[in-house]
CSV table of C-alpha atoms (C1' of nucleotides) in Angstrom, one decimal:
chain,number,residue,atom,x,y,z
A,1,UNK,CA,-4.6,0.9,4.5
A,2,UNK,CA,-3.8,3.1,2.2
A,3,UNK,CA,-5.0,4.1,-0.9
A,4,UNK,CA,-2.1,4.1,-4.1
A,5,UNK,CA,-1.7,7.2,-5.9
A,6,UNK,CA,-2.5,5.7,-9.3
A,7,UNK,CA,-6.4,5.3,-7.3
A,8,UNK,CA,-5.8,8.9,-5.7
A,9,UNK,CA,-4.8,10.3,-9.4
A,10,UNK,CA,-7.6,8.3,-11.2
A,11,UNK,CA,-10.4,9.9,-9.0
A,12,UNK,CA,-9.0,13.0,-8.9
A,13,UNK,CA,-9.0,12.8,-13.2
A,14,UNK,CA,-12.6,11.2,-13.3
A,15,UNK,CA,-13.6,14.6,-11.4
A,16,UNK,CA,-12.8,17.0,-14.2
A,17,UNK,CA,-14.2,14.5,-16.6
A,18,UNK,CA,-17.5,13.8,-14.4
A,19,UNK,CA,-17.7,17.8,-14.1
A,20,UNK,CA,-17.6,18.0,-18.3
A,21,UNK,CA,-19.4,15.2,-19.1
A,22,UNK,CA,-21.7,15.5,-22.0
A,23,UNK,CA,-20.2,19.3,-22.8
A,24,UNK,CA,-16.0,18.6,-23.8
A,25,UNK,CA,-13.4,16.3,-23.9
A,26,UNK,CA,-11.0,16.9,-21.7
A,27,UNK,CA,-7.1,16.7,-22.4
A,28,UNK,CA,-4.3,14.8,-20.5
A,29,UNK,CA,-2.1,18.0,-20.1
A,30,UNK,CA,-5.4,19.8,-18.5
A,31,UNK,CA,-5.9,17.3,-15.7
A,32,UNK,CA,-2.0,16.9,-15.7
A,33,UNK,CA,-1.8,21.0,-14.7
A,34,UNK,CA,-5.2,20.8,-12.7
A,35,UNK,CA,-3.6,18.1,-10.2
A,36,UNK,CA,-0.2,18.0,-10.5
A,37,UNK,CA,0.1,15.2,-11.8
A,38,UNK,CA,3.4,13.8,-13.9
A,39,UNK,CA,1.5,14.3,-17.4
A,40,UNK,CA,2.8,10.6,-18.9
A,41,UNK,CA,1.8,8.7,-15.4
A,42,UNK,CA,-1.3,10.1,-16.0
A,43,UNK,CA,-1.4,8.8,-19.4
A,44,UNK,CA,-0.7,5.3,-18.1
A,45,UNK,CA,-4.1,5.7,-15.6
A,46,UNK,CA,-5.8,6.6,-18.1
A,47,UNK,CA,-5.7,4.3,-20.2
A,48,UNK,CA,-6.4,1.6,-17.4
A,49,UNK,CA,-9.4,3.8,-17.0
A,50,UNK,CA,-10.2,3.2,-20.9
A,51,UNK,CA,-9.5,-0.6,-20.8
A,52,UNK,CA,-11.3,-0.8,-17.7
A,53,UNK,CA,-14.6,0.9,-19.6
A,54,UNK,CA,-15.0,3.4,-17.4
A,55,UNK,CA,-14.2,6.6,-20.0
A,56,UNK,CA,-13.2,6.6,-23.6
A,57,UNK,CA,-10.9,8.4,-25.6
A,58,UNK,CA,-10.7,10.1,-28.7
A,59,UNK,CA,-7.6,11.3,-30.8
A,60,UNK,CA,-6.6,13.8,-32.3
A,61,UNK,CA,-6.5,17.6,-32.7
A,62,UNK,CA,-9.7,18.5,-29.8
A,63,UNK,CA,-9.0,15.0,-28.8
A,64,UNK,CA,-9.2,13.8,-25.3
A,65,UNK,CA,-11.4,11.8,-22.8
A,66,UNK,CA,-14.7,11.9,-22.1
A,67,UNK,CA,-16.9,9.4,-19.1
A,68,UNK,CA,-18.2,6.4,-20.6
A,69,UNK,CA,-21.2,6.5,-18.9
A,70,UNK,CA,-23.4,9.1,-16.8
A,71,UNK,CA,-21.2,10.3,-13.4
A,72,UNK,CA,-24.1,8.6,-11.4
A,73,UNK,CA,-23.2,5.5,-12.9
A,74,UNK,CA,-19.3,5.2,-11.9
A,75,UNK,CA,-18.8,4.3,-8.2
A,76,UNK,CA,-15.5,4.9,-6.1
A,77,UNK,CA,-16.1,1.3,-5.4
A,78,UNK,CA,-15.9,0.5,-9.1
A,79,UNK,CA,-12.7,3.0,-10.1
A,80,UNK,CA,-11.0,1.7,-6.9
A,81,UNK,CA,-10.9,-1.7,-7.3
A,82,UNK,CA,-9.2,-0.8,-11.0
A,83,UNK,CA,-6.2,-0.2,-9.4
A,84,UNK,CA,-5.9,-1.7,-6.1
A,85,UNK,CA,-7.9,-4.7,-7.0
A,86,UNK,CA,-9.6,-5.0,-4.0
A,87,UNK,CA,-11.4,-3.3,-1.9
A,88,UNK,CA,-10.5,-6.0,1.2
A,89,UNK,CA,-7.1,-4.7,3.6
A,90,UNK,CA,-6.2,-8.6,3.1
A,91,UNK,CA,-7.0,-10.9,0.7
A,92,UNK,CA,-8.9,-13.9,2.2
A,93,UNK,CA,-11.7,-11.4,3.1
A,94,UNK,CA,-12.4,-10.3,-0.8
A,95,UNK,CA,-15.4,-11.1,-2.3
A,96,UNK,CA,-14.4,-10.3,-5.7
A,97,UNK,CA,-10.5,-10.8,-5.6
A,98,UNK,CA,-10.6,-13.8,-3.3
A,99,UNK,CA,-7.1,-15.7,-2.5
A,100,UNK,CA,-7.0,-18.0,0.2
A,101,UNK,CA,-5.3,-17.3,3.6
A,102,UNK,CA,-2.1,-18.5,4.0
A,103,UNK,CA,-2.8,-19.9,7.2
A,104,UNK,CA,-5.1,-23.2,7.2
A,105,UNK,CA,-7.0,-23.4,10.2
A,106,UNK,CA,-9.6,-20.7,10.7
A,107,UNK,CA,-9.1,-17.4,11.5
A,108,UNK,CA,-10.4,-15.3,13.9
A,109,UNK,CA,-8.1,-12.4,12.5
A,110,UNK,CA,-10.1,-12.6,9.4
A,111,UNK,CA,-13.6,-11.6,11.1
A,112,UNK,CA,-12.6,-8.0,11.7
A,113,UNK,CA,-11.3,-7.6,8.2
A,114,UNK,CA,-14.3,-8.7,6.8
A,115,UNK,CA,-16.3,-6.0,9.0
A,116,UNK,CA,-13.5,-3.1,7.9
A,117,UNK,CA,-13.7,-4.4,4.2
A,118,UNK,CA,-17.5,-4.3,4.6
A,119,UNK,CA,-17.8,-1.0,5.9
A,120,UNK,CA,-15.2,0.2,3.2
A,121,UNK,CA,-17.5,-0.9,0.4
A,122,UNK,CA,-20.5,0.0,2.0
A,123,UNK,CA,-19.6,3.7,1.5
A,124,UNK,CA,-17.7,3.3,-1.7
A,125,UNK,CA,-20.0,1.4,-3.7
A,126,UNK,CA,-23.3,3.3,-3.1
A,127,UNK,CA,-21.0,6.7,-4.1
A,128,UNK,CA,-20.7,7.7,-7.3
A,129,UNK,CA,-18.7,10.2,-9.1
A,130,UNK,CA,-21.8,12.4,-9.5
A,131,UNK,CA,-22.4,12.7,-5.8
A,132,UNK,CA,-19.0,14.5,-5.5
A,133,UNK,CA,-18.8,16.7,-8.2
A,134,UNK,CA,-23.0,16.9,-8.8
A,135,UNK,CA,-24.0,16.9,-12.4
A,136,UNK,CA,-22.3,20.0,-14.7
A,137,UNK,CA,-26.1,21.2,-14.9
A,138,UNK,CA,-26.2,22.1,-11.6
A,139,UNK,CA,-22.9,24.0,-10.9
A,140,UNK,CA,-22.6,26.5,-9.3
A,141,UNK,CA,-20.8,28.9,-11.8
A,142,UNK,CA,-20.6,31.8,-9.4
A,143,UNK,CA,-18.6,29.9,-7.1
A,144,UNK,CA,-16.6,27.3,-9.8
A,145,UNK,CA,-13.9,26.2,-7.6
A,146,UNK,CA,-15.8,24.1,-4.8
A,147,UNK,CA,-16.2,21.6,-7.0
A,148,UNK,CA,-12.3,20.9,-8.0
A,149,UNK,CA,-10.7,18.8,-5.8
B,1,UNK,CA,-6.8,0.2,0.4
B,2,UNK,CA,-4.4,-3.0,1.3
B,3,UNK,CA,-2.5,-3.7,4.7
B,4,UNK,CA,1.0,-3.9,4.0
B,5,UNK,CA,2.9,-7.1,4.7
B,6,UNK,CA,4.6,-5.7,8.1
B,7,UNK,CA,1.2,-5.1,9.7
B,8,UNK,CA,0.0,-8.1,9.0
B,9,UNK,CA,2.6,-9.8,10.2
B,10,UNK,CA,2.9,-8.1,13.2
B,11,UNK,CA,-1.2,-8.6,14.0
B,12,UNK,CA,-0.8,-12.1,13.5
B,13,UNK,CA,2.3,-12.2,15.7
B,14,UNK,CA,0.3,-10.4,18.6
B,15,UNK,CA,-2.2,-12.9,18.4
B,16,UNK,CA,-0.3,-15.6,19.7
B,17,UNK,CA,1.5,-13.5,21.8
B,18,UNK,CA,-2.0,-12.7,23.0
B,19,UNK,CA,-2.8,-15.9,24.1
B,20,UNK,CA,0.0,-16.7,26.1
B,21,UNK,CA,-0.4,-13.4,28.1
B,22,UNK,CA,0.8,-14.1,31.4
B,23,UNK,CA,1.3,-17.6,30.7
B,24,UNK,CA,4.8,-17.7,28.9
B,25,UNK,CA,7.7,-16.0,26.4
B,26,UNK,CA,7.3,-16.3,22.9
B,27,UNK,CA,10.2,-17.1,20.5
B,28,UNK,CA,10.5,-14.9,17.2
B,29,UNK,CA,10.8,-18.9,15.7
B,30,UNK,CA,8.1,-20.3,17.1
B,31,UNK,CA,6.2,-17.1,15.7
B,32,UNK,CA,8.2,-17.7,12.1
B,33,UNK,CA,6.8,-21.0,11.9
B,34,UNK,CA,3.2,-20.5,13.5
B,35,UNK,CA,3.0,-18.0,10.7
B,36,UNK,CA,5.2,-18.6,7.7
B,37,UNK,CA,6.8,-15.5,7.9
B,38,UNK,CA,10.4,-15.0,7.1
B,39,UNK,CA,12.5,-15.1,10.7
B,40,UNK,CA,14.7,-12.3,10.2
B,41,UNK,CA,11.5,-10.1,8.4
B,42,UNK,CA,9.6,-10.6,11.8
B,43,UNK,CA,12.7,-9.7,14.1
B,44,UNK,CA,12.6,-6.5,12.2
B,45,UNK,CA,9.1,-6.2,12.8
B,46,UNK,CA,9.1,-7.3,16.8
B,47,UNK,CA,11.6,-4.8,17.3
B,48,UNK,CA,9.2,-2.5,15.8
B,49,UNK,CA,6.8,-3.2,18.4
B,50,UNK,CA,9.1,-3.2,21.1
B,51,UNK,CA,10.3,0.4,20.4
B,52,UNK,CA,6.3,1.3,20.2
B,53,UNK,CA,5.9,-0.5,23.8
B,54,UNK,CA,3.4,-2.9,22.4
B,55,UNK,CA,5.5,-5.7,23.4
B,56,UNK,CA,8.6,-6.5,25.7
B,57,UNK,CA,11.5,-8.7,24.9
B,58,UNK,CA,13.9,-10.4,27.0
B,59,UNK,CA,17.0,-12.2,25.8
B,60,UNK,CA,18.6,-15.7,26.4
B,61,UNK,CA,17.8,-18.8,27.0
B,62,UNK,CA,13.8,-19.3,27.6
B,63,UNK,CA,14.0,-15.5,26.4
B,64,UNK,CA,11.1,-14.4,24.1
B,65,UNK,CA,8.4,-11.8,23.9
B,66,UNK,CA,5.6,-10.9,25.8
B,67,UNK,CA,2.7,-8.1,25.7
B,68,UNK,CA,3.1,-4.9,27.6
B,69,UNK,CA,-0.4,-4.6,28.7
B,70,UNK,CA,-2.9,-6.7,28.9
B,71,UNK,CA,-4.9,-7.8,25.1
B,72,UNK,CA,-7.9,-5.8,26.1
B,73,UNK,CA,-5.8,-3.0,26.4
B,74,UNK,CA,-4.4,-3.0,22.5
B,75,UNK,CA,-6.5,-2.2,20.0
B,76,UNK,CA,-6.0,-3.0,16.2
B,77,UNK,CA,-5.9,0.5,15.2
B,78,UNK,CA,-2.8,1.1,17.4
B,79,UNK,CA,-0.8,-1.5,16.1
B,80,UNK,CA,-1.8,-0.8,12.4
B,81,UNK,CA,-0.6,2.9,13.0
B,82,UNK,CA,2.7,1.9,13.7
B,83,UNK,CA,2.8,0.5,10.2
B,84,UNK,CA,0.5,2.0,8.0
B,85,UNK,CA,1.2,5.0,9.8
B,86,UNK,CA,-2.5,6.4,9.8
B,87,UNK,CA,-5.6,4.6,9.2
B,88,UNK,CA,-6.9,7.0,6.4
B,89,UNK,CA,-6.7,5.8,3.0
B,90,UNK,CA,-5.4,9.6,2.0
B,91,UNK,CA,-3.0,11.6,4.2
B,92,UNK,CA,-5.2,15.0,4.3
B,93,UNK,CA,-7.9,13.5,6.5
B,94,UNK,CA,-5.9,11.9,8.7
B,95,UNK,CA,-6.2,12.8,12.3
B,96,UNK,CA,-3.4,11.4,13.9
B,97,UNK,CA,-1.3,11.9,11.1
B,98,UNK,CA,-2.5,15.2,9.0
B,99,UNK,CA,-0.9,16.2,5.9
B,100,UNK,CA,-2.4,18.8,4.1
B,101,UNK,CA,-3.8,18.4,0.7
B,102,UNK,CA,-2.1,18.1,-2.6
B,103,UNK,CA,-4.9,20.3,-4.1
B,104,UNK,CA,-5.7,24.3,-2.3
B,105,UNK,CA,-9.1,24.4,-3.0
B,106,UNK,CA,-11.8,22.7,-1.0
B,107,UNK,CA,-11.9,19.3,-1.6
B,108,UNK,CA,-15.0,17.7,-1.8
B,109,UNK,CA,-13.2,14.5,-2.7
B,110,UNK,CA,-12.0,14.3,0.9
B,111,UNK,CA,-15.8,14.1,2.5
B,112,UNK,CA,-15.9,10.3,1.2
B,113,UNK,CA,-12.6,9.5,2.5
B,114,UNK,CA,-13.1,11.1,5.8
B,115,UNK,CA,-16.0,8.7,6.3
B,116,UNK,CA,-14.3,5.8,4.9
B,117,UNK,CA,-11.5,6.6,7.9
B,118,UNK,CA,-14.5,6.9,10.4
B,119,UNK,CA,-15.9,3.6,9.6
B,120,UNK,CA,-12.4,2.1,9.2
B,121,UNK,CA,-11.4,3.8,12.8
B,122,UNK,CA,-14.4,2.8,14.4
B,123,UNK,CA,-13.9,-0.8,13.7
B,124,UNK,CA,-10.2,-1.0,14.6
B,125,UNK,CA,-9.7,1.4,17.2
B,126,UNK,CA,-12.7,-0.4,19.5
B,127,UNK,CA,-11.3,-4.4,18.5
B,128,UNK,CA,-8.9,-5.1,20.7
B,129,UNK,CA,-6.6,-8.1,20.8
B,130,UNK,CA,-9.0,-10.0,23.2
B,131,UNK,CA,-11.7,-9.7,21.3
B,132,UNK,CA,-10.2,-11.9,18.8
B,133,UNK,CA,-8.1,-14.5,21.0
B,134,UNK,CA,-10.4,-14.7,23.8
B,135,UNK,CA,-8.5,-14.9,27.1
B,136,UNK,CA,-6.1,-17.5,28.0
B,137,UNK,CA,-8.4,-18.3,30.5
B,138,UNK,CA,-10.7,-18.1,28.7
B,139,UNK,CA,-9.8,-20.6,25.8
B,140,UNK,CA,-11.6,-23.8,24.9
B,141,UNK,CA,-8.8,-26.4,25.6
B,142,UNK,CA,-10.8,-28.7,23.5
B,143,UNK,CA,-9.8,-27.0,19.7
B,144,UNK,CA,-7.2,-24.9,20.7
B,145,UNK,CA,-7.2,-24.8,16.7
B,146,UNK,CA,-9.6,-22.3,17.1
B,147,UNK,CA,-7.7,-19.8,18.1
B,148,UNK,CA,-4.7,-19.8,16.1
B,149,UNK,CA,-5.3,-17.9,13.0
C,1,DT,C1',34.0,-18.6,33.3
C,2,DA,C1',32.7,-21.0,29.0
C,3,DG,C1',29.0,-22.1,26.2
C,4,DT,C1',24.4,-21.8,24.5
C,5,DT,C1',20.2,-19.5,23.5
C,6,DT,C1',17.8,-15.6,22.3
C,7,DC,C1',17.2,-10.9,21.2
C,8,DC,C1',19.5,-6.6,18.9
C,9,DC,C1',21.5,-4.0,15.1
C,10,DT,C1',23.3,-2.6,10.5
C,11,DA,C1',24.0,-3.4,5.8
C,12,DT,C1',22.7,-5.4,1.6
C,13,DA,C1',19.7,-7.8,-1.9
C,14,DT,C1',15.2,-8.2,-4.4
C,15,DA,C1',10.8,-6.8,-6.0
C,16,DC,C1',7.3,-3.6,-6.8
C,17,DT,C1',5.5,1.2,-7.3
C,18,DT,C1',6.0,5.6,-9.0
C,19,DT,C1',8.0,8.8,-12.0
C,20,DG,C1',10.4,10.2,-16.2
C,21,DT,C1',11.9,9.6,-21.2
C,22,DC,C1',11.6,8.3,-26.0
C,23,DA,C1',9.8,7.0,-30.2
C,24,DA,C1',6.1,5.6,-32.8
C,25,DC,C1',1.0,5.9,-34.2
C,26,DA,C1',-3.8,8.1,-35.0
C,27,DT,C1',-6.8,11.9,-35.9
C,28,DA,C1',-8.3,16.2,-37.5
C,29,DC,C1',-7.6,20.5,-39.5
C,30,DT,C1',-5.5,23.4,-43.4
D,1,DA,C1',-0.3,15.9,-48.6
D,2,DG,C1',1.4,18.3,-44.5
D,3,DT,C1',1.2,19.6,-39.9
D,4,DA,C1',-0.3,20.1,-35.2
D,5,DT,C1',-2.2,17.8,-31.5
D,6,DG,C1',-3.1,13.9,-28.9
D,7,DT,C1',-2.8,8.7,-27.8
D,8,DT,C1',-0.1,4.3,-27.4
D,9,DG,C1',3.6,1.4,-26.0
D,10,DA,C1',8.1,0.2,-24.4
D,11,DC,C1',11.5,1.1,-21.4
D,12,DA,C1',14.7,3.3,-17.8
D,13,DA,C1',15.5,5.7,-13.3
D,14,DA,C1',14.3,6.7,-8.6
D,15,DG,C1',11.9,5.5,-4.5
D,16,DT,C1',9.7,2.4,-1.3
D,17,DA,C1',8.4,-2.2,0.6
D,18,DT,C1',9.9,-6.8,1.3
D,19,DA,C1',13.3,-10.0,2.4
D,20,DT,C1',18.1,-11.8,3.6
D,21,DA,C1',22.7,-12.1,5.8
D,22,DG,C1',26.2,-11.6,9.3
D,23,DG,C1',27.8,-10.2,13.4
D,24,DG,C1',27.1,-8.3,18.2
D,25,DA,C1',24.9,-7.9,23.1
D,26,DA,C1',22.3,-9.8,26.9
D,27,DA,C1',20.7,-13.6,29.8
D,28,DC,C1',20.7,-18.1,31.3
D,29,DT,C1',23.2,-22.8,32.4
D,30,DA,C1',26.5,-25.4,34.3
DNA sequence: TAGTTTCCCTATATACTTTGTCAACATACT
DNA sequence: AGTATGTTGACAAAGTATATAGGGAAACTA
């Protein structure tokens, strides 16, 4: 029940790039030293994160990566599945990653999964990035550091 | 956010063992082959639950496994934990298993996946075993298909 | 007591995840 | 053009999860 650390390290990244959006890029070796976070693991989420459409990145000298869409847009839901592919602890309970059970009578076992994968994506698909981190207009610049995680 | 293959396993071993409760012993290869899952894997696992006093063995002929308590008296959450070793999809707001943050600062991060352990822990920790088998008694002779998952 | 059945234990093999390394490629500035 | 900075991709090492193998201990049968 566990969440991997690729989807631990990918949220923790799409903070500092909800928290900048629309001001800078923000570079790999930033997040990297923000999070400890091995720099070229990093690299590897985000470019999942690119492929996925979720942020996009741009080369270069003041290169880096920047949200591909408005924080309030980006669920956990969304970034989640990305990397765990599934919201569901088992498989034959996914709605959007559905495999069948291995087991071919029905399955009682299956009806409390469906109510914990239900609950699961109730919360993390109606958060988005921005209710975490709020939008950078509204920081609170006195007090910078509640909003890194 | 997945249940590994040992818990699993080890749910849908309990299950049977559930519905023989006071009836009769349960062989790890009548389990094996109930299930599909690989003999010598789900030794490893019933041992598991032995040593967590979930279940009791006893060996030779007509030997087998039983529950230690009756199935309204395990919950899903227990056995899970034994496992997964906390429900929480991140170690730092885990009750039963805390382990501080990665990160010093407060972590607004961690609000969502407190509640996604609260909804998670409120399913599993009040479904027991029975609630998913039914009793023996309890168990409509006429599709015993029913209850085998 | 010999034999059979079943659980118990340790070591090893395989696969996947996570982490680390290396060498190219792209962009932007001077 | 040259250089600094950053991205991309392939690959190797370490760690964890999953699965297999072989022998040993306990309990029943006869």
């Amino acid at each position: 029940m566990k969440l991997s650390a690729k989807g631990d390290y990918a949220l923790r990244a799409l903070m500092d790039l909800s928290m900048n959006y629309n001001q800078r890029l923000v570079q790999t070796k930033e997040i990297s030293q923000n999070h400890s976070i091995p720099e070229k693991f990093l690299e590897q989420i985000l470019r999942e994160l690119k492929n996925a459409g979720i942020i996009t990145a741009k080369s270069g000298q003041n290169g880096g990566y920047t949200l591909s869409r408005s924080p309030d847009k980006i669920t956990f839901g969304e970034v989640i599945r990305v990397f765990e592919g599934s919201l569901s602890p088992i498989g034959c309970v996914s709605v959007k990653q559905y495999q069948p059970c291995t087991e071919e009578t029905f399955c009682r076992f299956q009806i409390i999964m469906r109510r914990v994968r239900e609950a699961v994506s109730d919360i993390l698909d109606n958060t988005t990035l921005a209710d975490v981190t709020g939008t950078p207009a509204k920081m609170d610049e006195s007090n910078p550091d509640v909003y890194f995680i």
